[in-house]
PDB file of C-alpha atoms in Angstrom:
ATOM      1  CA  MET A   1      88.806  86.588 100.701  1.00  0.00           C
ATOM      2  CA  PRO A   2      89.384  89.102  97.773  1.00  0.00           C
ATOM      3  CA  GLN A   3      92.869  90.174  97.015  1.00  0.00           C
ATOM      4  CA  SER A   4      93.796  93.774  98.039  1.00  0.00           C
ATOM      5  CA  ARG A   5      92.970  96.442  95.388  1.00  0.00           C
ATOM      6  CA  SER A   6      95.418  99.156  96.941  1.00  0.00           C
ATOM      7  CA  ALA A   7      98.971  99.303  96.759  1.00  0.00           C
ATOM      8  CA  SER A   8     101.120  99.311  99.913  1.00  0.00           C
ATOM      9  CA  LEU A   9     100.817 102.148 102.211  1.00  0.00           C
ATOM     10  CA  SER A  10     103.328 100.743 104.666  1.00  0.00           C
ATOM     11  CA  GLY A  11     106.634 102.182 103.697  1.00  0.00           C
ATOM     12  CA  GLN A  12     109.428 101.797 106.137  1.00  0.00           C
ATOM     13  CA  LEU A  13     107.993 102.134 109.787  1.00  0.00           C
ATOM     14  CA  GLN A  14     110.774 103.604 111.608  1.00  0.00           C
ATOM     15  CA  GLY A  15     108.940 104.501 114.927  1.00  0.00           C
ATOM     16  CA  PRO A  16     111.984 104.718 117.286  1.00  0.00           C
ATOM     17  CA  GLY A  17     110.066 103.093 120.128  1.00  0.00           C
ATOM     18  CA  LEU A  18     109.196 100.012 118.047  1.00  0.00           C
ATOM     19  CA  ALA A  19     111.302  96.884 118.597  1.00  0.00           C
ATOM     20  CA  THR A  20     110.932  93.234 116.754  1.00  0.00           C
ATOM     21  CA  VAL A  21     109.889  90.688 119.208  1.00  0.00           C
ATOM     22  CA  LEU A  22     108.958  87.923 116.671  1.00  0.00           C
ATOM     23  CA  GLU A  23     110.040  86.827 113.324  1.00  0.00           C
ATOM     24  CA  THR A  24     109.003  83.242 112.488  1.00  0.00           C
ATOM     25  CA  ARG A  25     107.776  81.081 109.918  1.00  0.00           C
ATOM     26  CA  ASP A  26     106.382  78.586 112.351  1.00  0.00           C
ATOM     27  CA  PHE A  27     102.454  79.202 112.887  1.00  0.00           C
ATOM     28  CA  GLY A  28     102.817  77.292 116.389  1.00  0.00           C
ATOM     29  CA  CYS A  29     105.099  79.983 117.509  1.00  0.00           C
ATOM     30  CA  TRP A  30     102.971  82.923 115.976  1.00  0.00           C
ATOM     31  CA  GLU A  31     100.092  81.720 117.647  1.00  0.00           C
ATOM     32  CA  ALA A  32     101.777  81.541 121.145  1.00  0.00           C
ATOM     33  CA  ALA A  33     103.013  85.080 120.643  1.00  0.00           C
ATOM     34  CA  THR A  34      99.670  86.039 119.450  1.00  0.00           C
ATOM     35  CA  ALA A  35      98.344  84.768 122.601  1.00  0.00           C
ATOM     36  CA  THR A  36     100.171  86.949 124.871  1.00  0.00           C
ATOM     37  CA  THR A  37      98.958  89.955 122.857  1.00  0.00           C
ATOM     38  CA  LEU A  38      95.293  89.148 122.192  1.00  0.00           C
ATOM     39  CA  GLY A  39      94.536  86.688 125.222  1.00  0.00           C
ATOM     40  CA  HIS A  40      92.293  84.001 124.482  1.00  0.00           C
ATOM     41  CA  HIS A  41      91.657  83.431 120.887  1.00  0.00           C
ATOM     42  CA  ARG A  42      91.220  80.713 118.470  1.00  0.00           C
ATOM     43  CA  SER A  43      93.169  80.880 115.144  1.00  0.00           C
ATOM     44  CA  GLU A  44      93.555  78.734 112.036  1.00  0.00           C
ATOM     45  CA  LEU A  45      95.990  79.038 109.191  1.00  0.00           C
ATOM     46  CA  VAL A  46      93.542  78.739 106.292  1.00  0.00           C
ATOM     47  CA  SER A  47      96.212  78.010 103.251  1.00  0.00           C
ATOM     48  CA  VAL A  48      98.557  75.344 104.787  1.00  0.00           C
ATOM     49  CA  ALA A  49     100.180  74.466 101.293  1.00  0.00           C
ATOM     50  CA  ASP A  50     101.168  78.278 101.079  1.00  0.00           C
ATOM     51  CA  PRO A  51     104.278  79.678 103.075  1.00  0.00           C
ATOM     52  CA  PHE A  52     103.662  81.155 106.483  1.00  0.00           C
ATOM     53  CA  GLU A  53     105.833  84.151 107.966  1.00  0.00           C
ATOM     54  CA  ALA A  54     104.994  86.657 110.544  1.00  0.00           C
ATOM     55  CA  ARG A  55     106.863  89.787 112.163  1.00  0.00           C
ATOM     56  CA  TYR A  56     105.883  91.743 115.253  1.00  0.00           C
ATOM     57  CA  ARG A  57     107.233  95.105 116.023  1.00  0.00           C
ATOM     58  CA  VAL A  58     106.186  96.389 119.585  1.00  0.00           C
ATOM     59  CA  GLY A  59     106.584  99.512 121.474  1.00  0.00           C
ATOM     60  CA  GLU A  60     105.147 102.894 122.791  1.00  0.00           C
ATOM     61  CA  LEU A  61     104.927 106.121 120.799  1.00  0.00           C
ATOM     62  CA  GLY A  62     103.656 109.127 122.209  1.00  0.00           C
ATOM     63  CA  GLY A  63     101.932 107.544 125.277  1.00  0.00           C
ATOM     64  CA  PHE A  64     100.210 104.724 122.856  1.00  0.00           C
ATOM     65  CA  GLY A  65     101.103 101.013 122.833  1.00  0.00           C
ATOM     66  CA  VAL A  66     101.873 100.098 119.106  1.00  0.00           C
ATOM     67  CA  LEU A  67     101.830  96.697 117.429  1.00  0.00           C
ATOM     68  CA  HIS A  68     103.321  96.688 113.862  1.00  0.00           C
ATOM     69  CA  LEU A  69     102.412  93.414 112.325  1.00  0.00           C
ATOM     70  CA  LYS A  70     103.481  92.057 109.129  1.00  0.00           C
ATOM     71  CA  GLY A  71     102.846  88.756 107.640  1.00  0.00           C
ATOM     72  CA  ARG A  72     102.032  86.081 104.875  1.00  0.00           C
ATOM     73  CA  GLY A  73      99.697  83.372 105.158  1.00  0.00           C
ATOM     74  CA  ARG A  74      95.551  83.713 105.206  1.00  0.00           C
ATOM     75  CA  LEU A  75      94.281  83.393 108.920  1.00  0.00           C
ATOM     76  CA  ARG A  76      91.155  83.268 110.583  1.00  0.00           C
ATOM     77  CA  LEU A  77      90.911  84.505 114.185  1.00  0.00           C
ATOM     78  CA  ILE A  78      88.198  84.339 116.528  1.00  0.00           C
ATOM     79  CA  ARG A  79      88.467  86.497 119.706  1.00  0.00           C
ATOM     80  CA  GLU A  80      87.117  88.892 122.219  1.00  0.00           C
ATOM     81  CA  GLN A  81      88.694  92.253 122.358  1.00  0.00           C
ATOM     82  CA  ARG A  82      90.072  92.592 125.817  1.00  0.00           C
ATOM     83  CA  HIS A  83      91.010  95.517 128.180  1.00  0.00           C
ATOM     84  CA  HIS A  84      91.909  98.324 125.655  1.00  0.00           C
ATOM     85  CA  CYS A  85      90.133 100.095 122.884  1.00  0.00           C
ATOM     86  CA  VAL A  86      92.378  99.266 119.842  1.00  0.00           C
ATOM     87  CA  LEU A  87      92.521 101.009 116.209  1.00  0.00           C
ATOM     88  CA  TRP A  88      93.368  98.483 113.681  1.00  0.00           C
ATOM     89  CA  MET A  89      94.797  99.957 110.368  1.00  0.00           C
ATOM     90  CA  PRO A  90      95.753  98.030 107.489  1.00  0.00           C
ATOM     91  CA  LEU A  91      98.645  99.063 105.644  1.00  0.00           C
ATOM     92  CA  ARG A  92      98.745  96.486 103.074  1.00  0.00           C
ATOM     93  CA  GLY A  93      96.223  93.619 102.289  1.00  0.00           C
ATOM     94  CA  MET A  94      92.821  93.666 104.242  1.00  0.00           C
ATOM     95  CA  THR A  95      90.741  91.965 107.061  1.00  0.00           C
ATOM     96  CA  GLN A  96      87.150  91.244 106.837  1.00  0.00           C
ATOM     97  CA  GLU A  97      85.880  91.211 110.374  1.00  0.00           C
ATOM     98  CA  ARG A  98      82.637  90.292 111.938  1.00  0.00           C
ATOM     99  CA  ILE A  99      82.138  92.556 114.736  1.00  0.00           C
ATOM    100  CA  ASN A 100      79.242  91.631 117.178  1.00  0.00           C
ATOM    101  CA  GLY A 101      77.665  89.858 114.367  1.00  0.00           C
ATOM    102  CA  GLN A 102      78.167  92.780 111.647  1.00  0.00           C
ATOM    103  CA  LEU A 103      80.605  92.329 108.663  1.00  0.00           C
ATOM    104  CA  TRP A 104      83.169  94.870 108.178  1.00  0.00           C
ATOM    105  CA  LEU A 105      86.056  95.387 105.456  1.00  0.00           C
ATOM    106  CA  SER A 106      89.113  97.272 106.656  1.00  0.00           C
ATOM    107  CA  GLU A 107      91.823  98.139 103.906  1.00  0.00           C
ATOM    108  CA  PRO A 108      94.414 100.503 103.543  1.00  0.00           C
ATOM    109  CA  GLY A 109      93.381 103.890 104.163  1.00  0.00           C
ATOM    110  CA  THR A 110      90.680 102.766 106.516  1.00  0.00           C
ATOM    111  CA  GLY A 111      90.575 101.691 110.285  1.00  0.00           C
ATOM    112  CA  LEU A 112      88.738  99.461 112.727  1.00  0.00           C
ATOM    113  CA  LEU A 113      88.082 100.932 116.135  1.00  0.00           C
ATOM    114  CA  LEU A 114      87.483  97.914 118.598  1.00  0.00           C
ATOM    115  CA  HIS A 115      86.173  98.182 122.185  1.00  0.00           C
ATOM    116  CA  PRO A 116      86.632  96.096 125.204  1.00  0.00           C
ATOM    117  CA  GLY A 117      83.846  93.286 125.041  1.00  0.00           C
ATOM    118  CA  ASP A 118      83.535  93.313 121.378  1.00  0.00           C
ATOM    119  CA  GLN A 119      83.230  89.727 119.725  1.00  0.00           C
ATOM    120  CA  LEU A 120      85.287  89.333 116.621  1.00  0.00           C
ATOM    121  CA  GLU A 121      85.662  86.712 113.751  1.00  0.00           C
ATOM    122  CA  GLY A 122      87.920  87.663 111.039  1.00  0.00           C
ATOM    123  CA  ASP A 123      89.983  86.451 107.873  1.00  0.00           C
ATOM    124  CA  THR A 124      92.977  88.171 106.488  1.00  0.00           C
ATOM    125  CA  SER A 125      94.171  88.211 102.994  1.00  0.00           C
ATOM    126  CA  GLU A 126      97.427  86.252 102.032  1.00  0.00           C
ATOM    127  CA  GLU A 127      99.545  89.405 102.592  1.00  0.00           C
ATOM    128  CA  LEU A 128      98.987  91.647 105.684  1.00  0.00           C
ATOM    129  CA  GLU A 129     100.606  94.599 107.358  1.00  0.00           C
ATOM    130  CA  GLY A 130      99.143  96.796 109.605  1.00  0.00           C
ATOM    131  CA  LEU A 131      99.323  98.835 112.894  1.00  0.00           C
ATOM    132  CA  SER A 132      97.325  98.013 116.147  1.00  0.00           C
ATOM    133  CA  ILE A 133      97.430 101.186 118.263  1.00  0.00           C
ATOM    134  CA  LEU A 134      96.158 100.541 122.051  1.00  0.00           C
ATOM    135  CA  ILE A 135      94.246 103.590 123.064  1.00  0.00           C
ATOM    136  CA  PRO A 136      94.707 104.342 126.909  1.00  0.00           C
ATOM    137  CA  ALA A 137      91.313 103.993 128.789  1.00  0.00           C
ATOM    138  CA  SER A 138      91.241 107.688 129.661  1.00  0.00           C
ATOM    139  CA  LEU A 139      90.733 108.524 126.111  1.00  0.00           C
ATOM    140  CA  HIS A 140      87.952 106.304 124.903  1.00  0.00           C
ATOM    141  CA  GLU A 141      84.505 105.616 125.892  1.00  0.00           C
ATOM    142  CA  ARG A 142      82.164 103.130 124.318  1.00  0.00           C
ATOM    143  CA  PRO A 143      79.663 104.970 122.388  1.00  0.00           C
ATOM    144  CA  GLU A 144      76.226 104.538 123.558  1.00  0.00           C
ATOM    145  CA  GLY A 145      73.944 102.886 120.959  1.00  0.00           C
ATOM    146  CA  PRO A 146      75.260 101.493 117.789  1.00  0.00           C
ATOM    147  CA  ALA A 147      78.170 103.105 116.369  1.00  0.00           C
ATOM    148  CA  ALA A 148      79.975 101.942 113.277  1.00  0.00           C
ATOM    149  CA  PRO A 149      83.553 100.667 113.877  1.00  0.00           C
ATOM    150  CA  LEU A 150      84.790 101.711 110.499  1.00  0.00           C
ATOM    151  CA  LEU A 151      86.873 104.816 110.169  1.00  0.00           C
ATOM    152  CA  ALA A 152      87.012 105.464 106.387  1.00  0.00           C
ATOM    153  CA  GLU A 153      85.393 108.597 105.062  1.00  0.00           C
ATOM    154  CA  GLY A 154      85.256 112.094 105.981  1.00  0.00           C
ATOM    155  CA  PRO A 155      88.008 114.673 106.872  1.00  0.00           C
ATOM    156  CA  LEU A 156      87.908 113.668 110.693  1.00  0.00           C
ATOM    157  CA  HIS A 157      88.417 109.773 110.106  1.00  0.00           C
ATOM    158  CA  GLN A 158      91.119 110.593 107.403  1.00  0.00           C
ATOM    159  CA  ARG A 159      92.874 113.128 109.664  1.00  0.00           C
ATOM    160  CA  LEU A 160      92.946 110.487 112.659  1.00  0.00           C
ATOM    161  CA  LEU A 161      94.356 107.807 110.361  1.00  0.00           C
ATOM    162  CA  ARG A 162      96.847 109.783 108.718  1.00  0.00           C
ATOM    163  CA  SER A 163      97.995 111.151 112.638  1.00  0.00           C
ATOM    164  CA  ALA A 164      98.052 107.564 113.757  1.00  0.00           C
ATOM    165  CA  ARG A 165     100.353 106.257 110.918  1.00  0.00           C
ATOM    166  CA  GLN A 166     102.641 109.264 110.969  1.00  0.00           C
ATOM    167  CA  MET A 167     103.179 108.188 114.891  1.00  0.00           C
ATOM    168  CA  ALA A 168     104.862 105.222 113.744  1.00  0.00           C
ATOM    169  CA  VAL A 169     106.835 106.418 110.711  1.00  0.00           C
TER     170      VAL A 169
END
């Protein structure tokens, strides 16, 4: 996967409702914690020779569940989106996701809107930081017909992404 072309947008996430629930250099520990968040998945540490570290901060902000992930180590994840619609927003690094068979690149300044039932296979950059915002079922509906999951361009997408990031700062 290519290196990120953007500087970090992360700053210091200081959302008052976020608490650190995991800080580890053990991939097995991370994988167990990820299973409680994502449910059934397969993950692989792509670069075993490089150091691995991960930190999860979770909480609820403004009625939305939020997961702040920060880590190092290229990963490959295969999973199905369960139960919630999720807005994934990389703050540093990037993810390359195959969503229901179609390839998407998400990097700082963009987001991916994932719906329950989506089949996901993704790779991360060596360093990654981002926010997953769980969207309550009452606020989302799966679009009828094909809809691009990438939120990137246009004033509405940018306003939504900016608002989501401000929620956690």
